[in-house]
Amino acid sequence: MSENLKIAIQKSGRLYEGSMKLLKECGIEVSNGNNQLRVQAANFPVEVFFLRDDDIPEYVQDAVADIGFVGENVVTEKNKSVEPIEKLGFGKCRLSIAVPKNGNFRSIADLNEKKIATSYPYILGEFLKEKNINASIHEISGSVEIAPRIGLADAICDLVSSGSTLFTNELKEIETILSSEAVLICNKTLSAEKRVILESLLFRIRSVKKAKNNKYVLLNAPNNKLSTICKLLPGMKSPTILPLAEPGWSSVHSVISESDFWNVIENLKANGAQGILIIPIEKMIV
Ligand code: PRT
Ligand code: ZN
C-alpha cells in the first residue's frame, strides 16, 4: 500500500485558519466537519492531524507526524530535532520584552536582578545569557501581560502582533527577541516515498506564495513610450505587447512583485501609461 504524508496542524487557535486555507489553496481537500483528530485528504496522499501547537515539534521529531505547520516561536522554544523547510507567510508576530509604560526601565540592561514573566523560558533564558543579564524568569502559561500589574513580575516577554494587548495593559516594548511566522517543519528521517509527496506539496505551497507576492498588470501605452515602460516591467520573461485598435497605442501585460508595487505604478504613470489594471494572481507556477 502506498504511504501517506502525515501533516500536523493546530487543532484550533491562531494558526488553524491559515493552515487550512493554505492546504485548500494547494488544492488539497480536507474536511474537518466532525472535529476529528485525523482526516485523510480526498485528493492528495496526505493525512492531517489536528493537535495543540506546543506538541507539534515533538510529534514531528518522533515521526508521529512527518511534517507540521507551526510558529517559529514554538519551534525555537521547544528546541526539538526537526528540520525547518519553508516559511508559510501567515501567523506573523514577534517575541518581545515589554515593561510598564510609566516605570523606570528603559532598556534590557535595567532588568538586571529583576523578574520577567513569560511562556518562553528557553528563548528568554538564552537571550539573557547572551546579553549577560542576570534576571530571573517566571514561567506562566497564559495572560502574561497582566503579570506586572498584579506584582508577579517587573517585565514580560510575550508575543506581540498589533501591539494592542501591550497598549491596553500600559506596557511598552523595549526589545524584540525573535520575529516569527508559521513554518513547515519536517522529520529528519523521512522515507524516499514521503519525500516525493513533500516535494509535490512544497511545489504547490511555493506557487501559492509566489502568486500572493505578485500582481498581474495590464496597461495601455503610446508606442513611443513602450521601451521605457518595458524597462520598468521586468515580468517573468519580458512583458507581452499587443497592438490596440487605436493606431499608435499598445496594451502591455506583465507581472510585478508586491514589494515594489507602488513605486513601479507611479513610475509607469509618470512615463505615460494609462488605464492601468492590477489583477490578483491565483497560482504562479515556479
Ligand atoms: O491551544 P494551543 O496550544 O494550540 O494554542 P495557543 O493558545 O498556544 O496558541 P495561539 O492559537 O494563541 O497561537 C498560535 C500561534 O500563533 C503562536 O504560537 C504564534 O506563532 C502565532 N501568533 C501570531 C500569535 C500571535 N500572533 C499573537 N498575537 N500567538 C499569540 N498572540 C497573542 C499574544 O500572546 C498576546 O496575548 O496575542 C496577544 C498579542 O496580540 P496583539 O495583537 O494585541 O499584539
Ligand atoms: Zn499552545
GROMACS .gro file of C-alpha atoms and ligand atoms in nm:
model
  331
    1MET     CA    1   0.000   0.000   0.000
    2SER     CA    2   0.137   0.343  -0.081
    3GLU     CA    3   0.217   0.576   0.205
    4ASN     CA    4   0.052   0.899   0.313
    5LEU     CA    5   0.242   1.206   0.430
    6LYS     CA    6   0.120   1.288   0.783
    7ILE     CA    7   0.079   1.662   0.841
    8ALA     CA    8   0.028   1.808   1.189
    9ILE     CA    9  -0.159   2.137   1.213
   10GLN     CA   10  -0.304   2.334   1.505
   11LYS     CA   11  -0.641   2.197   1.617
   12SER     CA   12  -0.784   2.539   1.698
   13GLY     CA   13  -0.629   2.879   1.754
   14ARG     CA   14  -0.449   3.141   1.555
   15LEU     CA   15  -0.280   2.909   1.305
   16TYR     CA   16  -0.581   2.687   1.230
   17GLU     CA   17  -0.747   2.905   0.965
   18GLY     CA   18  -0.420   2.989   0.787
   19SER     CA   19  -0.314   2.624   0.779
   20MET     CA   20  -0.648   2.502   0.640
   21LYS     CA   21  -0.655   2.787   0.387
   22LEU     CA   22  -0.307   2.703   0.263
   23LEU     CA   23  -0.399   2.336   0.215
   24LYS     CA   24  -0.709   2.443   0.025
   25GLU     CA   25  -0.511   2.681  -0.197
   26CYS     CA   26  -0.279   2.389  -0.269
   27GLY     CA   27  -0.584   2.200  -0.398
   28ILE     CA   28  -0.590   1.962  -0.101
   29GLU     CA   29  -0.940   1.888   0.024
   30VAL     CA   30  -0.961   1.828   0.398
   31SER     CA   31  -1.295   1.836   0.574
   32ASN     CA   32  -1.286   1.863   0.949
   33GLY     CA   33  -1.661   1.887   0.998
   34ASN     CA   34  -1.673   1.642   1.287
   35ASN     CA   35  -1.384   1.787   1.483
   36GLN     CA   36  -1.180   1.474   1.431
   37LEU     CA   37  -0.822   1.414   1.541
   38ARG     CA   38  -0.715   1.292   1.199
   39VAL     CA   39  -0.853   1.330   0.848
   40GLN     CA   40  -0.744   1.178   0.518
   41ALA     CA   41  -0.739   1.427   0.229
   42ALA     CA   42  -0.977   1.339  -0.052
   43ASN     CA   43  -0.747   1.400  -0.346
   44PHE     CA   44  -0.382   1.402  -0.231
   45PRO     CA   45  -0.179   1.141  -0.037
   46VAL     CA   46  -0.179   1.327   0.293
   47GLU     CA   47  -0.340   1.271   0.629
   48VAL     CA   48  -0.393   1.573   0.855
   49PHE     CA   49  -0.356   1.550   1.234
   50PHE     CA   50  -0.514   1.824   1.446
   51LEU     CA   51  -0.302   1.894   1.757
   52ARG     CA   52  -0.207   2.157   2.014
   53ASP     CA   53   0.062   2.375   1.859
   54ASP     CA   54   0.303   2.313   2.150
   55ASP     CA   55   0.305   1.939   2.077
   56ILE     CA   56   0.377   1.966   1.704
   57PRO     CA   57   0.763   1.989   1.716
   58GLU     CA   58   0.788   1.680   1.937
   59TYR     CA   59   0.543   1.478   1.728
   60VAL     CA   60   0.740   1.567   1.413
   61GLN     CA   61   1.070   1.481   1.582
   62ASP     CA   62   0.930   1.142   1.689
   63ALA     CA   63   0.775   1.074   1.345
   64VAL     CA   64   0.419   1.059   1.481
   65ALA     CA   65   0.370   1.322   1.210
   66ASP     CA   66   0.606   1.362   0.912
   67ILE     CA   67   0.570   1.738   0.881
   68GLY     CA   68   0.398   2.016   1.074
   69PHE     CA   69   0.279   2.373   1.029
   70VAL     CA   70   0.373   2.567   1.344
   71GLY     CA   71   0.503   2.905   1.462
   72GLU     CA   72   0.880   2.960   1.454
   73ASN     CA   73   0.843   3.080   1.815
   74VAL     CA   74   0.724   2.734   1.919
   75VAL     CA   75   0.991   2.556   1.711
   76THR     CA   76   1.267   2.761   1.875
   77GLU     CA   77   1.123   2.731   2.226
   78LYS     CA   78   1.074   2.353   2.212
   79ASN     CA   79   1.424   2.304   2.065
   80LYS     CA   80   1.345   1.961   1.918
   81SER     CA   81   1.538   1.789   1.644
   82VAL     CA   82   1.332   1.885   1.335
   83GLU     CA   83   1.417   2.044   1.003
   84PRO     CA   84   1.257   2.383   0.923
   85ILE     CA   85   1.186   2.376   0.549
   86GLU     CA   86   0.970   2.668   0.438
   87LYS     CA   87   0.817   2.987   0.581
   88LEU     CA   88   0.443   2.988   0.519
   89GLY     CA   89   0.360   3.359   0.517
   90PHE     CA   90   0.094   3.365   0.794
   91GLY     CA   91   0.086   3.382   1.176
   92LYS     CA   92   0.335   3.668   1.179
   93CYS     CA   93   0.431   3.809   1.519
   94ARG     CA   94   0.734   3.890   1.732
   95LEU     CA   95   0.853   3.784   2.074
   96SER     CA   96   0.937   4.097   2.271
   97ILE     CA   97   1.033   4.215   2.616
   98ALA     CA   98   0.792   4.477   2.750
   99VAL     CA   99   0.792   4.687   3.066
  100PRO     CA  100   0.538   4.915   3.241
  101LYS     CA  101   0.495   5.229   3.032
  102ASN     CA  102   0.537   5.467   3.322
  103GLY     CA  103   0.810   5.279   3.506
  104ASN     CA  104   1.186   5.330   3.532
  105PHE     CA  105   1.305   5.058   3.294
  106ARG     CA  106   1.439   5.195   2.967
  107SER     CA  107   1.644   4.911   2.825
  108ILE     CA  108   1.709   4.546   2.898
  109ALA     CA  109   2.018   4.644   3.100
  110ASP     CA  110   1.777   4.785   3.361
  111LEU     CA  111   1.634   4.436   3.412
  112ASN     CA  112   1.937   4.302   3.600
  113GLU     CA  113   1.822   4.130   3.922
  114LYS     CA  114   1.457   4.180   3.814
  115LYS     CA  115   1.184   3.926   3.742
  116ILE     CA  116   1.045   3.860   3.391
  117ALA     CA  117   0.724   3.665   3.331
  118THR     CA  118   0.697   3.457   3.013
  119SER     CA  119   0.568   3.143   2.843
  120TYR     CA  120   0.900   3.126   2.656
  121PRO     CA  121   1.156   3.041   2.928
  122TYR     CA  122   1.405   2.871   2.693
  123ILE     CA  123   1.424   3.153   2.435
  124LEU     CA  124   1.430   3.421   2.704
  125GLY     CA  125   1.696   3.233   2.907
  126GLU     CA  126   1.925   3.203   2.603
  127PHE     CA  127   1.872   3.568   2.519
  128LEU     CA  128   1.952   3.690   2.872
  129LYS     CA  129   2.263   3.469   2.882
  130GLU     CA  130   2.386   3.613   2.553
  131LYS     CA  131   2.328   3.969   2.675
  132ASN     CA  132   2.480   3.898   3.016
  133ILE     CA  133   2.171   3.998   3.206
  134ASN     CA  134   2.104   3.832   3.534
  135ALA     CA  135   1.725   3.839   3.562
  136SER     CA  136   1.500   3.567   3.698
  137ILE     CA  137   1.245   3.404   3.470
  138HIS     CA  138   0.897   3.338   3.599
  139GLU     CA  139   0.720   3.089   3.374
  140ILE     CA  140   0.345   3.131   3.329
  141SER     CA  141   0.129   2.975   3.063
  142GLY     CA  142  -0.129   3.243   2.985
  143SER     CA  143  -0.224   3.610   3.037
  144VAL     CA  144   0.141   3.705   3.072
  145GLU     CA  145   0.052   4.071   3.009
  146ILE     CA  146  -0.113   4.114   3.350
  147ALA     CA  147   0.193   3.996   3.547
  148PRO     CA  148   0.348   4.340   3.618
  149ARG     CA  149   0.014   4.490   3.729
  150ILE     CA  150  -0.051   4.216   3.985
  151GLY     CA  151   0.304   4.232   4.116
  152LEU     CA  152   0.411   3.895   3.979
  153ALA     CA  153   0.697   4.030   3.770
  154ASP     CA  154   0.875   4.354   3.672
  155ALA     CA  155   0.861   4.289   3.299
  156ILE     CA  156   0.720   4.040   3.049
  157CYS     CA  157   0.842   3.855   2.743
  158ASP     CA  158   0.548   3.770   2.515
  159LEU     CA  159   0.425   3.755   2.158
  160VAL     CA  160   0.308   4.080   2.001
  161SER     CA  161   0.127   4.131   1.674
  162SER     CA  162  -0.080   4.451   1.661
  163GLY     CA  163   0.052   4.579   1.997
  164SER     CA  164  -0.297   4.642   2.132
  165THR     CA  165  -0.262   4.397   2.423
  166LEU     CA  166   0.050   4.581   2.541
  167PHE     CA  167  -0.122   4.914   2.495
  168THR     CA  168  -0.431   4.810   2.694
  169ASN     CA  169  -0.209   4.685   2.976
  170GLU     CA  170   0.004   5.001   2.981
  171LEU     CA  171   0.318   4.820   2.872
  172LYS     CA  172   0.578   4.918   2.613
  173GLU     CA  173   0.820   4.708   2.410
  174ILE     CA  174   1.188   4.765   2.478
  175GLU     CA  175   1.344   4.477   2.284
  176THR     CA  176   1.242   4.229   2.013
  177ILE     CA  177   1.399   3.888   2.066
  178LEU     CA  178   1.260   3.698   1.769
  179SER     CA  179   1.043   3.754   1.461
  180SER     CA  180   0.813   3.467   1.382
  181GLU     CA  181   0.570   3.327   1.129
  182ALA     CA  182   0.425   2.983   1.061
  183VAL     CA  183   0.680   2.743   0.911
  184LEU     CA  184   0.675   2.396   0.767
  185ILE     CA  185   0.893   2.165   0.977
  186CYS     CA  186   0.993   1.816   0.875
  187ASN     CA  187   1.106   1.495   1.041
  188LYS     CA  188   1.476   1.437   0.977
  189THR     CA  189   1.445   1.078   0.854
  190LEU     CA  190   1.164   1.091   0.603
  191SER     CA  191   1.135   0.791   0.367
  192ALA     CA  192   1.211   0.843  -0.003
  193GLU     CA  193   0.845   0.785  -0.085
  194LYS     CA  194   0.731   1.054   0.160
  195ARG     CA  195   1.000   1.294   0.031
  196VAL     CA  196   0.837   1.272  -0.311
  197ILE     CA  197   0.497   1.369  -0.165
  198LEU     CA  198   0.662   1.650   0.034
  199GLU     CA  199   0.832   1.784  -0.283
  200SER     CA  200   0.497   1.788  -0.460
  201LEU     CA  201   0.335   1.971  -0.166
  202LEU     CA  202   0.624   2.221  -0.149
  203PHE     CA  203   0.591   2.290  -0.519
  204ARG     CA  204   0.225   2.381  -0.462
  205ILE     CA  205   0.298   2.589  -0.149
  206ARG     CA  206   0.568   2.787  -0.332
  207SER     CA  207   0.334   2.851  -0.626
  208VAL     CA  208   0.066   2.983  -0.390
  209LYS     CA  209   0.316   3.204  -0.203
  210LYS     CA  210   0.467   3.338  -0.522
  211ALA     CA  211   0.122   3.426  -0.656
  212LYS     CA  212   0.042   3.618  -0.335
  213ASN     CA  213   0.361   3.819  -0.372
  214ASN     CA  214   0.291   3.917  -0.730
  215LYS     CA  215   0.026   4.104  -0.928
  216TYR     CA  216  -0.071   4.089  -1.292
  217VAL     CA  217  -0.059   4.434  -1.455
  218LEU     CA  218  -0.235   4.545  -1.773
  219LEU     CA  219  -0.189   4.893  -1.913
  220ASN     CA  220  -0.214   5.097  -2.229
  221ALA     CA  221   0.086   5.290  -2.357
  222PRO     CA  222   0.170   5.507  -2.657
  223ASN     CA  223   0.412   5.319  -2.881
  224ASN     CA  224   0.683   5.583  -2.847
  225LYS     CA  225   0.694   5.517  -2.469
  226LEU     CA  226   0.700   5.137  -2.493
  227SER     CA  227   1.071   5.086  -2.448
  228THR     CA  228   1.082   5.300  -2.129
  229ILE     CA  229   0.774   5.128  -1.989
  230CYS     CA  230   0.908   4.781  -2.067
  231LYS     CA  231   1.223   4.858  -1.869
  232LEU     CA  232   1.006   4.929  -1.563
  233LEU     CA  233   0.829   4.594  -1.600
  234PRO     CA  234   1.065   4.300  -1.575
  235GLY     CA  235   0.789   4.033  -1.584
  236MET     CA  236   0.859   3.662  -1.579
  237LYS     CA  237   1.045   3.673  -1.910
  238SER     CA  238   0.952   4.004  -2.071
  239PRO     CA  239   0.620   4.190  -2.098
  240THR     CA  240   0.359   4.083  -2.354
  241ILE     CA  241   0.279   4.364  -2.601
  242LEU     CA  242  -0.037   4.364  -2.811
  243PRO     CA  243  -0.148   4.638  -3.053
  244LEU     CA  244  -0.465   4.830  -2.961
  245ALA     CA  245  -0.735   4.910  -3.216
  246GLU     CA  246  -0.633   5.276  -3.186
  247PRO     CA  247  -0.323   5.337  -3.401
  248GLY     CA  248  -0.004   5.427  -3.214
  249TRP     CA  249  -0.108   5.252  -2.889
  250SER     CA  250  -0.035   4.913  -2.735
  251SER     CA  251  -0.156   4.705  -2.446
  252VAL     CA  252   0.122   4.583  -2.215
  253HIS     CA  253   0.082   4.283  -1.980
  254SER     CA  254   0.326   4.185  -1.709
  255VAL     CA  255   0.378   4.063  -1.352
  256ILE     CA  256   0.516   4.282  -1.076
  257SER     CA  257   0.609   4.200  -0.720
  258GLU     CA  258   0.406   4.327  -0.428
  259SER     CA  259   0.718   4.474  -0.262
  260ASP     CA  260   0.792   4.734  -0.529
  261PHE     CA  261   0.434   4.764  -0.645
  262TRP     CA  262   0.362   5.131  -0.563
  263ASN     CA  263   0.698   5.253  -0.691
  264VAL     CA  264   0.652   5.077  -1.021
  265ILE     CA  265   0.294   5.204  -1.063
  266GLU     CA  266   0.399   5.565  -1.000
  267ASN     CA  267   0.684   5.533  -1.250
  268LEU     CA  268   0.454   5.377  -1.508
  269LYS     CA  269   0.207   5.664  -1.477
  270ALA     CA  270   0.484   5.923  -1.493
  271ASN     CA  271   0.603   5.760  -1.817
  272GLY     CA  272   0.271   5.778  -1.999
  273ALA     CA  273   0.094   5.454  -1.904
  274GLN     CA  274  -0.286   5.478  -1.896
  275GLY     CA  275  -0.578   5.257  -1.797
  276ILE     CA  276  -0.364   5.057  -1.555
  277LEU     CA  277  -0.536   4.743  -1.422
  278ILE     CA  278  -0.394   4.535  -1.138
  279ILE     CA  279  -0.522   4.178  -1.109
  280PRO     CA  280  -0.450   3.926  -0.831
  281ILE     CA  281  -0.284   3.603  -0.943
  282GLU     CA  282  -0.428   3.279  -0.808
  283LYS     CA  283  -0.129   3.048  -0.866
  284MET     CA  284   0.210   3.117  -1.015
  285ILE     CA  285   0.398   2.810  -1.134
  286VAL     CA  286   0.765   2.841  -1.046
  287PRT     O1  287  -0.427   2.556   2.210
  287PRT     P1  288  -0.292   2.576   2.152
  287PRT     O2  289  -0.180   2.545   2.247
  287PRT     O3  290  -0.279   2.504   2.020
  287PRT     O4  291  -0.283   2.731   2.113
  287PRT     P2  292  -0.212   2.853   2.187
  287PRT     O5  293  -0.314   2.921   2.270
  287PRT     O6  294  -0.083   2.813   2.249
  287PRT     O7  295  -0.169   2.941   2.064
  287PRT     P3  296  -0.245   3.057   1.980
  287PRT     O8  297  -0.353   2.995   1.899
  287PRT     O9  298  -0.277   3.174   2.065
  287PRT    O10  299  -0.123   3.099   1.886
  287PRT     C1  300  -0.068   3.009   1.796
  287PRT     C2  301   0.049   3.074   1.726
  287PRT    O11  302   0.004   3.191   1.655
  287PRT     C3  303   0.160   3.128   1.813
  287PRT    O12  304   0.248   3.028   1.859
  287PRT     C4  305   0.228   3.226   1.718
  287PRT    O13  306   0.316   3.155   1.632
  287PRT     C5  307   0.112   3.279   1.635
  287PRT     N1  308   0.070   3.417   1.672
  287PRT     C6  309   0.066   3.524   1.586
  287PRT     C7  310   0.030   3.462   1.793
  287PRT     C8  311   0.002   3.598   1.779
  287PRT     N2  312   0.024   3.633   1.650
  287PRT     C9  313  -0.044   3.672   1.895
  287PRT     N3  314  -0.068   3.793   1.883
  287PRT     N4  315   0.013   3.398   1.912
  287PRT    C10  316  -0.031   3.467   2.017
  287PRT     N5  317  -0.061   3.601   2.014
  287PRT    C11  318  -0.112   3.661   2.141
  287PRT    C12  319  -0.002   3.709   2.237
  287PRT    O14  320   0.042   3.604   2.319
  287PRT    C13  321  -0.072   3.820   2.317
  287PRT    O15  322  -0.152   3.766   2.420
  287PRT    O16  323  -0.190   3.775   2.116
  287PRT    C14  324  -0.165   3.878   2.211
  287PRT    C15  325  -0.098   3.995   2.146
  287PRT    O17  326  -0.162   4.033   2.030
  287PRT     P4  327  -0.173   4.188   1.990
  287PRT    O18  328  -0.234   4.189   1.853
  287PRT    O19  329  -0.262   4.253   2.092
  287PRT    O20  330  -0.033   4.245   1.989
  288ZN      ZN  331  -0.003   2.642   2.253
   0.00000   0.00000   0.00000
